[in-house]
Short mmCIF file of C-alpha atoms in Angstrom, two decimals:
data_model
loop_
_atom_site.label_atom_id
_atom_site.label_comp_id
_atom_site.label_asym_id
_atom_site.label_seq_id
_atom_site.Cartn_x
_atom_site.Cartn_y
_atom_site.Cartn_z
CA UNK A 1 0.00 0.00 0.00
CA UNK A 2 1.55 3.34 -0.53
CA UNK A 3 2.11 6.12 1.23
CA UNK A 4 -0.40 8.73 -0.42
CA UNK A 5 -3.17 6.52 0.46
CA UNK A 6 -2.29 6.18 4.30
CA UNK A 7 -1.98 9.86 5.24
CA UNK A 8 -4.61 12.39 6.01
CA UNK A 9 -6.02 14.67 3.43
CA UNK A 10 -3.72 18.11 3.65
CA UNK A 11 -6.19 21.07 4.44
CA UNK A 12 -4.00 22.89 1.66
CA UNK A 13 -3.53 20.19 -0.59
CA UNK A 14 -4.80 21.76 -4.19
CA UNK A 15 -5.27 25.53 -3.37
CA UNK A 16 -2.58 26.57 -5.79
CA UNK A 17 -3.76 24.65 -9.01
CA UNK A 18 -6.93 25.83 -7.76
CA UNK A 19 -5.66 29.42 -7.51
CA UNK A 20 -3.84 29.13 -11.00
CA UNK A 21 -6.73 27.72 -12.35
CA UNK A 22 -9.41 30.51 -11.40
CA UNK A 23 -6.65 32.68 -12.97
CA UNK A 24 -6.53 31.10 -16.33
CA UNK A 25 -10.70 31.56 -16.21
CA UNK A 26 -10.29 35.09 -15.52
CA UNK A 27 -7.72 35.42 -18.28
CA UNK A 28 -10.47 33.57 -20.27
CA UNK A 29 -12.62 36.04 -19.91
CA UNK A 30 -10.96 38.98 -20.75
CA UNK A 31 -10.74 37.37 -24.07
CA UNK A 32 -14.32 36.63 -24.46
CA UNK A 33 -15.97 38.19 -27.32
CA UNK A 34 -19.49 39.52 -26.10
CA UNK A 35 -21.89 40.54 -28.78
CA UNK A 36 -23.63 43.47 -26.83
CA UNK A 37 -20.79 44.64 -24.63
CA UNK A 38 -21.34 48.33 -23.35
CA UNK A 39 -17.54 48.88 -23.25
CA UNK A 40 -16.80 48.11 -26.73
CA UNK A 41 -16.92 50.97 -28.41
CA UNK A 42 -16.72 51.13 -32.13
CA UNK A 43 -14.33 53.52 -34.57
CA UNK A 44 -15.81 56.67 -35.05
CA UNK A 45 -17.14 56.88 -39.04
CA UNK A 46 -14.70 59.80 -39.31
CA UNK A 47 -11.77 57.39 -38.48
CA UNK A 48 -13.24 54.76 -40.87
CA UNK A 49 -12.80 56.97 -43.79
CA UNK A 50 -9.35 56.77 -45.86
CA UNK A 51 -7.41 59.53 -45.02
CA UNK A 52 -5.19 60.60 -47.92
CA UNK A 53 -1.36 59.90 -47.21
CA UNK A 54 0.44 62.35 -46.20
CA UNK A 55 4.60 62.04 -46.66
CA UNK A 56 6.38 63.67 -44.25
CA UNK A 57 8.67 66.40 -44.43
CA UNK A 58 11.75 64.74 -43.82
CA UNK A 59 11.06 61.79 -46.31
CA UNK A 60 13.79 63.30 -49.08
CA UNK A 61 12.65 61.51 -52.41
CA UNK A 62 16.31 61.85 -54.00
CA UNK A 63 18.09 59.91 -51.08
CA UNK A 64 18.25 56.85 -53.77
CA UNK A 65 20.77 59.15 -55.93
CA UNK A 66 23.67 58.38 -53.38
CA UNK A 67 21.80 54.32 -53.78
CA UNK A 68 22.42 54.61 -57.39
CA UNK A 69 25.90 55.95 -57.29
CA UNK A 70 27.10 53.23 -55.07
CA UNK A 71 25.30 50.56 -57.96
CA UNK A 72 26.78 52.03 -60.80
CA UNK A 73 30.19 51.62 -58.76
CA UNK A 74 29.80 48.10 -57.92
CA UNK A 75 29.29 47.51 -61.42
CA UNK A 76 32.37 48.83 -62.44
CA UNK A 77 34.26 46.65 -60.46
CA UNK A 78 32.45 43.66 -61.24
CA UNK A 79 33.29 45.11 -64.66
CA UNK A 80 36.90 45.30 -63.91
CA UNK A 81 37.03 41.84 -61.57
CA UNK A 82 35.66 40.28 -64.81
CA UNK A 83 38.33 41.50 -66.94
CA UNK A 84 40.67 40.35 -64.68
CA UNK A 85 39.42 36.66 -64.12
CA UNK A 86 39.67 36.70 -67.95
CA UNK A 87 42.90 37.53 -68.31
CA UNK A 88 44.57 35.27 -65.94
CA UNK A 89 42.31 32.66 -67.53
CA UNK A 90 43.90 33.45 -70.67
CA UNK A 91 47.65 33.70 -69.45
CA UNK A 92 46.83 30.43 -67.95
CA UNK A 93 45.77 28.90 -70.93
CA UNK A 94 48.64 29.82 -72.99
CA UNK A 95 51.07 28.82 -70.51
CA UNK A 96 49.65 25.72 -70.19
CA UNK A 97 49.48 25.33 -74.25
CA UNK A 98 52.72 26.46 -74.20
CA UNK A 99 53.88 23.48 -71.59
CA UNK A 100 52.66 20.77 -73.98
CA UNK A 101 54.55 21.58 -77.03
#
């Protein structure tokens, strides 16, 4: 027979998953969608309506011309890294032609 089953009944045994469970109800219903709910107020019809966008002052529409510059570098180099790769593939190629004969 075990243990558990000879003892008295604690007087506190429980009361915390009871307390964390009333807490997970309450949470519950916080949640709880309810249809005619005097607190839930809806958007005012002036909110509703599209507003027209409005940039802000600070938003400078040329800021991609410093973007661009920086593209039109990398492809130069790419440009230049290509010619490069070609040419050693080329010197490598005619030294190694030249090794066979």
């Amino acid at each position: 027979m075990s243990f558990a089953k000879e003892r008295e009944r604690r007087p506190n045994a429980g009361s915390r998953m009871r307390a964390l469970l009333n807490q997970e109800i309450e949470m519950e219903e916080l949640f709880e969608y309810k249809e005619n709910d005097e607190s839930d107020q809806e958007f005012p019809e002036q909110m509703m309506e599209e507003e027209e966008d409005v940039v802000d002052s600070d938003f400078d529409l040329d800021s991609s011309e410093g973007e661009q510059e920086q593209i039109e570098e990398g492809q130069e180099m790419d440009k230049k890294i290509a010619k490069e790769e070609k040419r050693v593939r080329i010197y490598a190629y005619d030294c190694h032609i030249y090794s066979l004969t």
